[in-house]
Coordinates of C-alpha atoms in Angstrom, one line a residue:
M11 CA -1.6 -43.7 16.2
P12 CA -1.5 -45.0 12.7
R13 CA -1.3 -42.3 10.1
R14 CA -4.0 -41.9 7.6
P15 CA -3.1 -42.8 4.1
S16 CA -3.5 -40.4 1.2
H17 CA -3.6 -42.3 -2.1
R18 CA -6.3 -44.7 -3.5
L19 CA -5.4 -48.3 -4.3
M20 CA -7.1 -51.6 -4.7
L21 CA -5.4 -55.1 -5.0
V22 CA -6.7 -58.5 -5.7
A23 CA -4.0 -60.7 -4.0
V24 CA -0.6 -60.3 -2.4
V25 CA 1.8 -62.2 -0.2
A26 CA 3.5 -60.5 2.7
T27 CA 6.7 -60.9 4.7
G28 CA 8.2 -59.1 7.6
L29 CA 9.5 -59.2 11.2
A30 CA 7.0 -57.2 13.3
V31 CA 3.9 -58.8 14.5
A32 CA 0.7 -57.5 16.0
G33 CA -2.0 -59.5 17.9
C34 CA -5.7 -58.8 18.6
E35 CA -5.1 -57.2 21.9
E36 CA -1.4 -56.1 21.7
P37 CA -1.0 -54.7 18.2
R38 CA 2.7 -54.0 18.2
T39 CA 4.3 -56.9 20.0
T40 CA 7.4 -58.6 18.4
L41 CA 7.4 -62.2 17.2
T42 CA 10.5 -64.1 18.2
G43 CA 8.9 -67.5 17.8
P44 CA 5.6 -68.9 16.6
S45 CA 3.8 -68.0 19.8
G46 CA 5.8 -64.9 20.8
P47 CA 8.5 -64.4 23.4
D48 CA 8.3 -67.1 26.0
A49 CA 11.4 -68.2 27.9
T50 CA 9.6 -71.5 29.0
D51 CA 8.7 -72.4 25.4
P52 CA 10.8 -75.4 24.4
W53 CA 10.2 -74.9 20.7
I54 CA 12.9 -73.2 18.5
T55 CA 12.0 -71.6 15.1
L56 CA 15.0 -72.5 13.0
Y57 CA 14.2 -71.1 9.6
P58 CA 13.4 -68.5 8.3
E59 CA 13.3 -65.8 10.9
E60 CA 10.9 -63.7 8.8
L61 CA 7.4 -64.9 8.5
R62 CA 5.9 -65.1 5.0
L63 CA 2.1 -65.3 4.8
P64 CA 0.5 -67.0 1.9
A65 CA -2.4 -64.8 0.9
T66 CA -6.0 -66.0 0.9
E67 CA -7.5 -62.5 0.4
L68 CA -6.5 -58.8 0.6
W69 CA -7.9 -55.3 0.5
A70 CA -6.2 -51.9 0.2
L71 CA -7.3 -48.4 0.9
D72 CA -4.2 -46.7 -0.3
A73 CA -0.7 -47.5 -1.6
D74 CA 0.5 -47.5 2.1
D75 CA -2.5 -49.2 3.7
L76 CA -2.7 -52.8 2.5
W77 CA -4.4 -55.7 4.4
I78 CA -3.5 -59.3 3.6
G79 CA -5.5 -62.2 4.9
S80 CA -4.1 -65.7 5.4
H81 CA -4.6 -69.1 7.1
G82 CA -5.0 -69.7 10.8
G83 CA -6.5 -66.3 11.6
W84 CA -3.4 -64.4 10.4
L85 CA -3.4 -61.1 8.7
A86 CA -0.6 -58.7 7.6
H87 CA -0.6 -55.0 7.1
H88 CA 1.8 -53.1 4.8
D89 CA 2.3 -49.4 5.3
G90 CA 4.3 -48.8 2.1
E91 CA 7.6 -49.8 3.7
R92 CA 7.2 -52.7 6.0
F93 CA 4.9 -55.5 7.1
T94 CA 3.3 -56.1 10.5
H95 CA 1.5 -59.3 11.4
H96 CA -1.8 -59.6 13.3
R97 CA -3.6 -62.7 14.7
L98 CA -7.3 -63.0 15.1
A99 CA -8.8 -65.0 18.0
T100 CA -9.5 -67.9 15.6
D101 CA -7.7 -70.7 13.8
H102 CA -9.8 -70.3 10.7
S103 CA -8.7 -68.8 7.4
V104 CA -9.5 -65.2 6.3
V105 CA -11.7 -65.4 3.2
A106 CA -12.6 -61.7 2.6
I107 CA -11.4 -58.2 3.6
H108 CA -13.0 -54.9 2.8
G109 CA -13.3 -51.5 4.4
R110 CA -14.1 -47.8 3.9
A111 CA -11.4 -46.0 6.0
W112 CA -8.0 -46.7 7.6
N113 CA -9.7 -47.3 11.0
D114 CA -12.8 -49.2 9.7
V115 CA -11.7 -52.4 8.0
W116 CA -13.7 -55.7 8.2
A117 CA -12.7 -59.3 7.7
V118 CA -14.6 -62.6 7.4
T119 CA -13.2 -66.0 8.4
D120 CA -14.4 -69.3 7.1
D121 CA -16.1 -70.1 10.4
A122 CA -18.7 -67.4 9.5
R123 CA -17.4 -64.8 11.9
L124 CA -16.8 -61.1 11.3
W125 CA -13.9 -59.0 12.6
R126 CA -13.3 -55.3 12.7
W127 CA -10.1 -53.2 12.8
D128 CA -10.6 -49.9 14.6
G129 CA -7.2 -48.5 13.9
R130 CA -5.6 -50.3 17.0
T131 CA -6.9 -53.8 17.3
W132 CA -8.9 -56.5 15.5
R133 CA -12.0 -57.7 17.5
E134 CA -15.0 -59.8 16.6
A135 CA -17.9 -57.7 15.6
A136 CA -21.5 -57.9 14.5
P137 CA -22.1 -61.6 15.3
L138 CA -24.8 -63.2 13.1
P139 CA -28.0 -64.3 14.9
P140 CA -27.7 -67.8 16.4
D141 CA -30.6 -69.0 14.3
H142 CA -28.8 -68.0 11.1
H143 CA -26.5 -70.8 10.0
H144 CA -24.4 -69.7 7.0
S145 CA -21.2 -70.2 5.2
L146 CA -19.7 -66.8 4.3
D147 CA -17.5 -66.1 1.2
C148 CA -17.6 -62.4 0.5
L149 CA -17.8 -59.0 2.1
L150 CA -18.5 -55.4 1.1
V151 CA -18.4 -52.3 3.3
E152 CA -20.6 -49.5 1.9
P153 CA -19.5 -45.8 2.0
G154 CA -22.2 -45.1 4.6
G155 CA -20.9 -47.8 6.9
D156 CA -23.3 -50.7 6.3
V157 CA -21.6 -54.1 6.0
L158 CA -22.8 -56.7 3.6
V159 CA -21.8 -60.4 3.6
G160 CA -22.7 -63.1 1.1
G161 CA -22.6 -66.9 1.2
V162 CA -25.0 -69.8 1.3
V163 CA -27.4 -71.2 3.9
S164 CA -25.8 -74.2 5.6
G165 CA -27.3 -77.5 4.5
A166 CA -29.0 -75.9 1.5
S167 CA -28.3 -74.6 -1.9
T168 CA -29.8 -71.2 -1.2
G169 CA -27.6 -68.1 -1.7
M170 CA -28.0 -65.3 0.8
V171 CA -27.0 -61.7 1.4
A172 CA -27.1 -60.1 4.8
R173 CA -26.8 -56.4 5.7
W174 CA -25.6 -55.0 9.1
N175 CA -26.7 -51.4 9.7
G176 CA -24.7 -51.0 12.9
R177 CA -27.5 -52.4 15.1
L178 CA -29.3 -55.2 13.4
W179 CA -28.9 -57.8 10.7
K180 CA -31.3 -58.1 7.7
R181 CA -31.1 -61.2 5.6
L182 CA -32.2 -61.7 2.0
L183 CA -32.4 -65.0 0.3
L184 CA -31.9 -65.5 -3.5
G185 CA -34.2 -68.5 -3.6
D186 CA -33.8 -72.3 -3.9
G187 CA -31.1 -73.5 -6.3
T188 CA -29.4 -70.2 -6.6
G189 CA -26.2 -71.5 -5.0
R190 CA -23.4 -69.8 -3.1
V191 CA -23.0 -66.0 -3.3
E192 CA -19.3 -65.6 -4.4
A193 CA -18.9 -61.9 -4.8
L194 CA -20.6 -58.6 -3.9
L195 CA -19.7 -55.5 -5.9
R196 CA -21.0 -52.0 -6.7
P197 CA -19.2 -51.0 -10.0
H198 CA -20.9 -47.6 -10.1
A199 CA -21.5 -45.5 -7.0
E200 CA -25.1 -44.6 -8.1
G201 CA -25.8 -48.1 -9.5
P202 CA -27.3 -51.2 -7.9
L203 CA -25.5 -53.7 -5.8
L204 CA -24.4 -56.7 -8.0
V205 CA -24.4 -60.2 -6.6
L206 CA -22.6 -63.1 -8.3
A207 CA -24.0 -66.5 -7.3
R208 CA -22.7 -69.9 -8.3
T209 CA -25.4 -72.2 -9.7
A210 CA -25.3 -75.9 -10.3
D211 CA -26.2 -75.7 -14.0
R212 CA -25.4 -72.2 -15.3
G213 CA -22.1 -71.4 -13.7
T214 CA -21.7 -68.1 -11.9
V215 CA -24.6 -65.7 -12.8
P216 CA -25.1 -62.0 -11.9
Y217 CA -28.1 -60.4 -10.1
A218 CA -28.9 -56.8 -9.3
L219 CA -30.4 -56.0 -5.9
R220 CA -33.0 -53.3 -6.3
D221 CA -35.6 -52.4 -3.5
G222 CA -34.9 -55.7 -1.7
R223 CA -35.4 -57.9 -4.7
F224 CA -32.8 -59.8 -6.8
E225 CA -33.2 -59.3 -10.5
P226 CA -31.3 -61.7 -12.8
L227 CA -29.0 -59.9 -15.4
D228 CA -28.6 -61.0 -19.0
W229 CA -24.9 -61.4 -19.3
P230 CA -23.4 -63.8 -21.8
G231 CA -22.0 -67.0 -20.3
S232 CA -20.7 -67.7 -16.8
V233 CA -18.9 -64.9 -14.9
R234 CA -15.2 -65.7 -14.2
R235 CA -14.0 -62.5 -12.8
C236 CA -15.1 -58.9 -12.1
V237 CA -12.8 -56.0 -11.3
G238 CA -14.3 -52.5 -11.1
T239 CA -16.5 -52.0 -14.2
L240 CA -14.9 -54.9 -16.2
A241 CA -16.0 -58.5 -16.2
I242 CA -14.8 -61.7 -18.0
T243 CA -17.4 -64.3 -18.9
T244 CA -17.0 -67.8 -20.4
T245 CA -19.5 -69.6 -22.5
G246 CA -19.8 -73.4 -23.0
G247 CA -18.3 -75.6 -25.6
W248 CA -14.7 -76.4 -26.3
P249 CA -12.6 -74.5 -26.5
P250 CA -14.6 -72.1 -24.3
R251 CA -15.4 -68.7 -25.6
E252 CA -14.3 -65.8 -23.4
S253 CA -15.7 -62.3 -23.6
L254 CA -14.6 -59.0 -22.0
L255 CA -17.6 -56.9 -20.8
R256 CA -18.0 -53.3 -19.6
I257 CA -20.6 -53.1 -16.8
Q258 CA -23.0 -50.3 -17.3
P259 CA -24.5 -48.1 -14.5
D260 CA -27.8 -49.9 -14.7
G261 CA -26.2 -53.4 -14.3
S262 CA -26.4 -54.3 -17.9
C263 CA -23.2 -55.0 -19.9
A264 CA -21.6 -54.1 -23.2
V265 CA -19.3 -56.6 -24.9
M266 CA -15.9 -55.0 -25.6
C267 CA -14.2 -58.0 -27.2
D268 CA -14.5 -61.8 -27.4
D269 CA -12.5 -64.8 -28.5
V270 CA -9.5 -63.4 -26.7
D271 CA -7.2 -65.2 -24.3
L272 CA -8.1 -63.8 -21.0
N273 CA -6.5 -66.5 -18.9
G274 CA -4.9 -64.2 -16.3
P275 CA -5.4 -61.3 -13.9
L276 CA -7.4 -58.3 -15.0
I277 CA -7.0 -54.6 -14.3
D278 CA -10.0 -52.2 -14.7
S279 CA -8.9 -49.0 -16.3
R280 CA -10.1 -46.8 -19.2
W281 CA -7.1 -48.1 -21.1
P282 CA -5.0 -50.1 -21.2
L283 CA -6.2 -53.6 -20.2
V284 CA -3.5 -55.6 -18.3
L285 CA -3.7 -59.4 -18.6
S286 CA -1.3 -62.3 -18.1
D287 CA -0.5 -65.2 -20.3
G288 CA 0.3 -67.3 -17.2
R289 CA 4.0 -66.3 -16.8
A290 CA 4.4 -62.8 -18.1
L291 CA 2.8 -59.4 -17.3
A292 CA 1.8 -57.5 -20.4
V293 CA -0.3 -54.6 -21.5
I294 CA -2.7 -55.1 -24.3
D295 CA -5.7 -53.4 -25.8
C296 CA -8.9 -55.0 -27.0
V297 CA -7.5 -55.8 -30.5
R298 CA -4.7 -57.8 -28.8
Q299 CA -1.9 -55.5 -29.7
P300 CA 1.1 -55.4 -27.3
I301 CA 1.8 -52.1 -25.6
G302 CA 5.0 -51.4 -23.7
D303 CA 7.3 -54.0 -22.1
I304 CA 6.6 -57.6 -21.0
Y305 CA 8.0 -58.7 -17.7
E306 CA 8.8 -62.3 -16.9
L307 CA 8.1 -63.2 -13.3
T308 CA 9.6 -66.2 -11.4
S309 CA 6.3 -68.1 -11.3
H310 CA 2.8 -68.0 -12.6
V311 CA 1.1 -64.7 -12.1
R312 CA -1.7 -64.8 -9.5
A313 CA -3.1 -61.3 -9.6
V314 CA -2.4 -57.7 -10.5
M315 CA -4.1 -54.4 -9.7
P316 CA -3.2 -50.7 -10.2
E317 CA -3.3 -47.8 -7.8
R318 CA -5.0 -45.3 -10.1
P319 CA -5.9 -46.8 -13.5
G320 CA -4.9 -44.7 -16.5
R321 CA -3.1 -42.1 -14.4
T322 CA 0.5 -41.2 -15.1
G323 CA 2.7 -42.4 -12.3
S324 CA 0.2 -45.0 -11.0
V325 CA 1.4 -48.3 -9.6
I326 CA 0.6 -51.9 -10.5
Y327 CA 1.2 -54.7 -8.0
A328 CA 1.7 -58.3 -9.2
T329 CA 1.9 -61.4 -7.1
T330 CA 2.7 -65.0 -8.1
W331 CA 1.5 -68.3 -6.7
A332 CA 5.0 -68.9 -5.4
G333 CA 4.8 -65.8 -3.2
D334 CA 6.6 -63.0 -5.1
L335 CA 5.2 -59.6 -4.7
A336 CA 6.4 -57.1 -7.3
R337 CA 5.5 -53.4 -7.8
F338 CA 5.5 -51.8 -11.3
R339 CA 5.5 -48.0 -11.8
W340 CA 3.5 -46.8 -14.8
T341 CA 4.7 -43.9 -16.7
Q342 CA 3.6 -42.7 -20.2
G343 CA 2.2 -46.0 -21.5
S344 CA 4.9 -48.4 -20.3
Y345 CA 6.2 -50.0 -17.1
L346 CA 9.5 -48.5 -16.3
Q347 CA 10.5 -50.0 -13.0
R348 CA 9.9 -53.3 -11.3
E349 CA 10.6 -53.7 -7.6
V350 CA 10.3 -56.9 -5.6
L351 CA 8.8 -56.0 -2.2
N352 CA 9.3 -59.4 -0.5
P353 CA 12.6 -60.8 -1.8
A354 CA 13.2 -64.3 -0.5
D355 CA 16.5 -64.6 1.5
G356 CA 17.5 -68.1 0.6
V357 CA 15.0 -70.9 0.0
I358 CA 11.3 -71.1 0.9
L359 CA 10.8 -74.6 2.4
D360 CA 8.1 -76.9 1.1
G361 CA 7.4 -80.4 2.1
P362 CA 7.9 -83.2 2.5
L363 CA 10.8 -82.9 5.0
V364 CA 13.1 -85.9 5.3
G365 CA 16.6 -86.6 6.8
D366 CA 19.3 -89.1 7.0
G367 CA 20.6 -88.4 10.5
E368 CA 23.1 -85.8 9.3
R369 CA 21.3 -83.7 6.8
L370 CA 17.7 -82.6 6.1
F371 CA 16.2 -82.5 2.6
A372 CA 13.2 -80.5 1.4
R373 CA 11.9 -78.7 -1.7
D374 CA 12.2 -75.0 -2.5
A375 CA 8.7 -73.5 -3.1
L376 CA 9.9 -71.0 -5.6
T377 CA 12.0 -73.2 -7.9
D378 CA 10.8 -76.7 -6.9
R379 CA 14.5 -77.7 -6.6
L380 CA 15.9 -80.0 -4.0
V381 CA 17.5 -78.2 -1.0
V382 CA 19.8 -79.6 1.6
G383 CA 20.5 -78.2 5.1
D384 CA 20.9 -78.6 8.8
G385 CA 17.7 -76.8 9.7
E386 CA 19.1 -73.3 10.1
R387 CA 21.1 -73.1 6.8
W388 CA 19.9 -74.3 3.5
R389 CA 21.5 -74.6 0.0
Y390 CA 20.4 -75.9 -3.4
D391 CA 21.5 -79.4 -4.3
E392 CA 24.0 -78.8 -7.0
T393 CA 23.7 -82.3 -8.4
G394 CA 20.0 -82.2 -9.2
D395 CA 19.0 -78.9 -10.8
V396 CA 15.5 -80.1 -11.9
P397 CA 12.0 -79.1 -10.7
L398 CA 10.5 -81.7 -8.4
R399 CA 7.0 -82.6 -7.3
D400 CA 6.0 -82.8 -3.6
E401 CA 7.1 -86.4 -3.4
L402 CA 10.3 -87.1 -1.6
R403 CA 11.2 -90.4 0.1
I404 CA 14.4 -91.3 1.9
H405 CA 15.8 -94.8 2.3
P406 CA 17.9 -96.1 5.2
D407 CA 21.1 -95.8 3.2
G408 CA 20.5 -92.1 2.7
S409 CA 19.4 -92.3 -1.0
L410 CA 16.3 -90.3 -2.2
L411 CA 13.4 -91.2 -4.5
T412 CA 11.6 -88.2 -6.0
R413 CA 9.7 -87.2 -9.1
R414 CA 10.2 -84.5 -11.7
R415 CA 7.5 -81.9 -12.0
D416 CA 8.0 -81.2 -15.7
L417 CA 8.2 -84.7 -17.0
G418 CA 6.6 -86.8 -14.3
T419 CA 9.4 -89.3 -14.3
W420 CA 11.0 -90.8 -11.1
G421 CA 14.6 -90.3 -10.1
H422 CA 17.0 -91.9 -7.6
R423 CA 19.5 -89.7 -5.9
R424 CA 22.3 -92.0 -4.6
P425 CA 24.1 -91.3 -1.3
D426 CA 27.1 -89.9 -3.3
G427 CA 24.9 -87.3 -5.0
S428 CA 24.7 -88.9 -8.4
W429 CA 21.3 -89.3 -10.1
Q430 CA 19.5 -92.1 -12.0
W431 CA 16.3 -91.2 -13.9
Y432 CA 13.7 -93.8 -15.0
P433 CA 11.5 -93.7 -18.1
E434 CA 7.9 -92.6 -17.6
A435 CA 5.6 -95.4 -16.3
P436 CA 2.6 -96.5 -18.3
G437 CA -0.8 -95.6 -16.7
Y438 CA -1.6 -94.0 -13.3
L439 CA 0.4 -95.4 -10.4
E440 CA -1.0 -96.1 -6.9
G441 CA 2.5 -96.6 -5.5
I442 CA 6.1 -97.1 -6.2
F443 CA 9.1 -98.7 -4.5
L444 CA 12.9 -98.5 -5.2
D445 CA 15.2 -101.4 -4.5
T446 CA 18.3 -99.4 -3.8
A447 CA 20.6 -102.5 -4.1
S448 CA 19.6 -103.5 -7.6
G449 CA 18.2 -100.1 -8.9
D450 CA 14.9 -101.8 -9.9
L451 CA 11.8 -99.7 -9.6
Y452 CA 8.6 -101.5 -8.7
A453 CA 5.1 -100.0 -9.2
L454 CA 1.4 -100.9 -9.0
D455 CA -1.0 -99.1 -11.3
Q456 CA -4.6 -98.2 -10.7
E457 CA -5.8 -101.4 -12.4
A458 CA -3.7 -103.5 -10.0
L459 CA -1.0 -104.3 -12.6
F460 CA 2.3 -105.0 -10.8
M461 CA 5.3 -104.0 -12.9
V462 CA 9.0 -103.3 -12.6
C463 CA 11.4 -100.9 -14.4
R464 CA 14.6 -102.9 -15.1
D465 CA 17.4 -102.1 -17.6
G466 CA 15.7 -98.9 -18.7
A467 CA 12.3 -100.4 -19.6
W468 CA 9.0 -101.2 -17.8
Q469 CA 7.9 -104.9 -17.7
P470 CA 4.6 -106.2 -16.5
L471 CA 4.9 -108.9 -13.8
D472 CA 1.4 -109.8 -12.4
R473 CA -2.2 -108.8 -12.2
L474 CA -3.3 -108.6 -8.5
G475 CA -7.0 -107.8 -8.7
T476 CA -9.6 -105.6 -10.3
W477 CA -8.2 -102.3 -9.1
S478 CA -5.8 -101.1 -6.4
R479 CA -6.0 -98.9 -3.3
E480 CA -2.4 -98.8 -1.9
F481 CA 1.1 -100.1 -2.6
C482 CA 4.2 -99.7 -0.5
A483 CA 7.2 -101.8 0.6
V484 CA 9.8 -102.1 3.2
A485 CA 12.3 -104.2 1.1
A486 CA 12.5 -105.9 -2.3
D487 CA 11.4 -109.2 -0.6
Q488 CA 8.7 -107.5 1.5
Q489 CA 6.3 -105.5 -0.7
Y490 CA 2.6 -105.0 0.1
A491 CA -0.5 -104.2 -2.0
I492 CA -4.1 -103.5 -1.0
V493 CA -6.4 -104.4 -3.9
M494 CA -10.1 -105.1 -4.5
D495 CA -10.9 -108.5 -5.9
R496 CA -13.7 -109.3 -8.4
F497 CA -16.2 -109.6 -5.5
D498 CA -15.3 -106.0 -4.3
R499 CA -13.6 -107.4 -1.2
T500 CA -10.4 -105.8 0.3
R501 CA -7.4 -108.1 -0.1
I502 CA -4.0 -107.4 1.5
L503 CA -1.1 -109.1 -0.4
R504 CA 2.6 -109.6 0.3
Y505 CA 5.3 -110.1 -2.2
D506 CA 8.4 -112.1 -1.1
G507 CA 10.5 -111.4 -4.1
D508 CA 9.2 -114.4 -6.0
R509 CA 5.4 -114.4 -5.8
W510 CA 2.4 -112.8 -4.0
H511 CA 0.6 -114.2 -1.0
D512 CA -2.8 -113.3 0.4
I513 CA -2.2 -112.3 4.1
T514 CA -5.6 -110.6 4.7
P515 CA -6.4 -111.1 8.4
G516 CA -9.9 -112.0 9.4
E517 CA -10.0 -109.0 11.8
I518 CA -10.1 -106.6 8.8
S519 CA -13.6 -106.9 7.2
T520 CA -14.0 -103.2 6.1
I521 CA -12.6 -101.3 3.2
V522 CA -9.0 -100.1 3.8
H523 CA -8.0 -96.8 2.3
R524 CA -4.4 -96.2 3.5
A525 CA -1.2 -98.0 4.5
F526 CA 2.3 -97.1 5.6
A527 CA 5.7 -98.8 5.4
A528 CA 8.5 -98.5 7.9
P529 CA 11.7 -99.7 6.1
R530 CA 14.0 -99.5 9.1
S531 CA 12.0 -101.7 11.4
R532 CA 10.6 -103.7 8.4
R533 CA 7.0 -103.2 9.5
F534 CA 3.8 -102.5 7.5
F535 CA 0.9 -100.5 9.1
V536 CA -2.8 -100.6 8.1
P537 CA -5.2 -98.2 9.8
Y538 CA -8.7 -99.7 9.7
W539 CA -12.1 -99.6 11.5
E540 CA -13.6 -102.5 13.4
P541 CA -17.4 -102.4 14.3
E542 CA -16.9 -103.7 17.8
R543 CA -13.5 -102.1 18.8
G544 CA -13.5 -98.9 16.7
D545 CA -10.3 -97.4 15.2
M546 CA -7.5 -100.0 15.0
L547 CA -4.0 -100.3 13.6
A548 CA -2.8 -103.6 12.1
I549 CA 1.0 -104.2 12.0
H550 CA 2.7 -106.8 9.9
D551 CA 6.4 -107.6 10.6
G552 CA 6.9 -109.8 7.6
T553 CA 5.6 -112.9 9.3
S554 CA 2.6 -112.3 11.4
W555 CA 0.0 -109.6 12.4
T556 CA -0.5 -107.7 15.6
F557 CA -3.3 -105.3 16.3
R558 CA -3.3 -102.1 18.3
E559 CA -6.1 -99.7 19.4
R560 CA -5.8 -96.1 18.4
D561 CA -8.0 -93.1 19.3
F562 CA -7.0 -90.6 16.5
Y563 CA -7.3 -90.4 12.8
V564 CA -4.0 -91.3 11.2
Q565 CA -3.1 -88.7 8.5
D566 CA 0.5 -89.9 8.2
L567 CA 3.0 -92.2 10.0
V568 CA 6.6 -91.3 10.1
E569 CA 9.4 -93.7 11.1
A570 CA 12.4 -92.1 12.9
P571 CA 15.9 -93.3 12.2
D572 CA 15.8 -95.3 15.5
G573 CA 12.7 -97.1 14.4
T574 CA 10.2 -95.3 16.6
I575 CA 6.8 -94.6 15.0
H576 CA 5.1 -91.2 15.1
G577 CA 1.6 -90.5 13.9
I578 CA 0.2 -87.2 12.6
E579 CA -3.5 -86.6 13.4
S580 CA -5.1 -84.2 10.8
D581 CA -2.3 -81.5 11.2
R582 CA -3.4 -81.0 14.8
E583 CA -1.6 -83.5 17.0
I584 CA 1.6 -85.7 16.9
H585 CA 1.6 -89.0 18.8
R586 CA 4.4 -91.5 19.5
M587 CA 3.7 -95.3 19.6
H588 CA 5.1 -97.2 22.5
A589 CA 4.5 -100.6 24.1
E590 CA 1.5 -99.6 26.1
G591 CA -0.2 -97.4 23.6
W592 CA 0.3 -93.8 22.2
K593 CA 1.8 -90.8 23.8
T594 CA 0.9 -87.3 22.7
E595 CA 4.0 -85.2 21.8
W596 CA 2.4 -82.0 20.6
T597 CA -1.1 -80.5 20.1
L598 CA -2.1 -77.5 18.1
E599 CA -4.1 -76.1 21.0
E600 CA -1.1 -76.0 23.4
R601 CA 1.4 -74.8 20.8
P602 CA 0.0 -73.1 17.7
F603 CA 2.4 -72.3 14.9
P604 CA 1.9 -69.4 12.5
G605 CA 1.5 -71.9 9.7
H606 CA -1.6 -73.3 11.5
G607 CA -0.7 -77.0 11.6
V608 CA 1.8 -79.4 10.3
R609 CA 2.8 -79.8 6.6
S610 CA 5.5 -82.3 7.3
I611 CA 7.4 -83.7 10.3
W612 CA 10.8 -85.5 10.7
I613 CA 12.2 -87.1 13.8
D614 CA 16.0 -87.1 14.5
P615 CA 16.8 -89.0 17.8
G616 CA 19.9 -86.9 18.2
R617 CA 18.2 -83.5 18.0
G618 CA 14.4 -83.9 18.4
L619 CA 11.2 -83.3 16.5
Y620 CA 11.2 -81.1 13.3
V621 CA 7.9 -79.6 12.2
L622 CA 7.5 -77.8 8.9
D623 CA 4.3 -75.7 9.1
H624 CA 2.0 -74.5 6.3
F625 CA 3.8 -71.1 6.1
G626 CA 7.1 -72.8 5.4
Q627 CA 8.7 -72.2 8.8
L628 CA 10.8 -75.0 10.3
H629 CA 10.5 -75.5 14.1
L630 CA 12.4 -77.9 16.4
L631 CA 11.3 -79.5 19.7
P632 CA 14.7 -80.6 21.2
G633 CA 14.7 -83.9 22.9
I634 CA 11.1 -84.7 22.2
P635 CA 9.8 -84.7 25.8
H636 CA 7.3 -87.5 26.0
R637 CA 4.2 -87.4 28.2
G638 CA 2.3 -90.3 29.7
P639 CA 0.1 -92.8 27.8
R640 CA -3.1 -91.4 26.4

């Protein structure tokens, strides 16, 4: 039986990592792969062995009783020493967690379902009436056991609050135009319930619920954040004016200070006030005087929250957007000790994932640096110690094209590991192509201006239309652009290295939004919709068009080193194109990953299908066992 915690704590957000996993019906099973131990499962989880959950929400009863919600119905529990993972019977994300005891914790998922932890298992509880169609965003469990949820009526702009008394639901509507209820809080035990609703014209405004009626509260500006009895509001104008408020027992507020930089997490305590300047954790008072030490974290601070505010020996937790979870111990007005609870062993993979047949390349989520590996072992690329954006393309010769996060400039990593960086391009680019033979960088901007970066300078070449939708290429003499002409018609153009040709087929009469290039097989793919035949795929081989039917939405097309084409359907299915049609290689329903879908895939004919999920775990399906045509 789980032991009952003994110390009070509240957190705003945290990211968990661990080895043990618990499901809805079997709370202490061990996770050896994404779907548990199964000798018949052909999938292999290569990296990492430990599962790290990106947090969408959390709640804590005590320092050793933390609950973290994540995507795909996943939750994690921390008992002060280790994490265990739990899976709800849903693929939807957890949007709110709250409770009143170690064996009475509730969660809400973004499919408007409620779940309850009874100390042993998570089960669906208190289903809303079938005639109530809502989108739920927040949750509050009262000390007496009543459960309150807030959200918006589906298909309307009416905020609502519903109360579950253990037997029945009672729903209260705020009124037309009130917008979505974003938060429910009771800052004072004897005070009214406060409701924060997002309006279309006034930002987020507070209401007090008294005797079944919502009373608007006169707080200055739009509410950005509330923690305990503190609130941050922002007024209009530029730069915006921010104020720190103390919420009174009757729901009114007192302004503690204004015109202060409050762009960061907030801790409610008698004193001090803990904020963040974006990268550092500091303690300040309301006259903006530093108190104690400042701790630099590895990435931007996402949230902080203390165990017992103002009490000697209390604990403050801080988590960053990159996934670090640190614990600070408070003693006599300063933070004396920092402990990282979920240290990253090696890199944390982030997409896109690409390979050259011998090596795999990806991006490290913590540092944004390029990493190289074989799937199971990864190392930083020593030749390119710069932060990169989530754009990584590989060429048939093994060279990479990527982009710096800090400067926005493009870089070419040659097969020998050396780098060539290009100057920043003028304007917003719809697409870019690197001619690896000459080193020229071609681009098309948003206003359909075709240009090239040659000899360290950008040069305009041609104006292709009024504005552009897509630009990609398979070779220097086979580049493609999708633009709109002055009559708002979609035109597909091909560049042969000398001039542009209009190759728009008569079969495509609707607007085209996406296109894909396959450099190895020198093909160009255009998904489009045809009124009579439905979803289609047009393929240009440099000379002529062919047209194929498709019965799935193409989120991405990936060309394997052997020239085979694989399509990703909205993170839920992977298909392979063959002569007769499409074959399904994987579906989310038959093989769910902890990361709830696909962030990036790569196909290696020698090994199989690599899948990088949304939690940063890399999985391999050896051999890619194909099924019959769809």
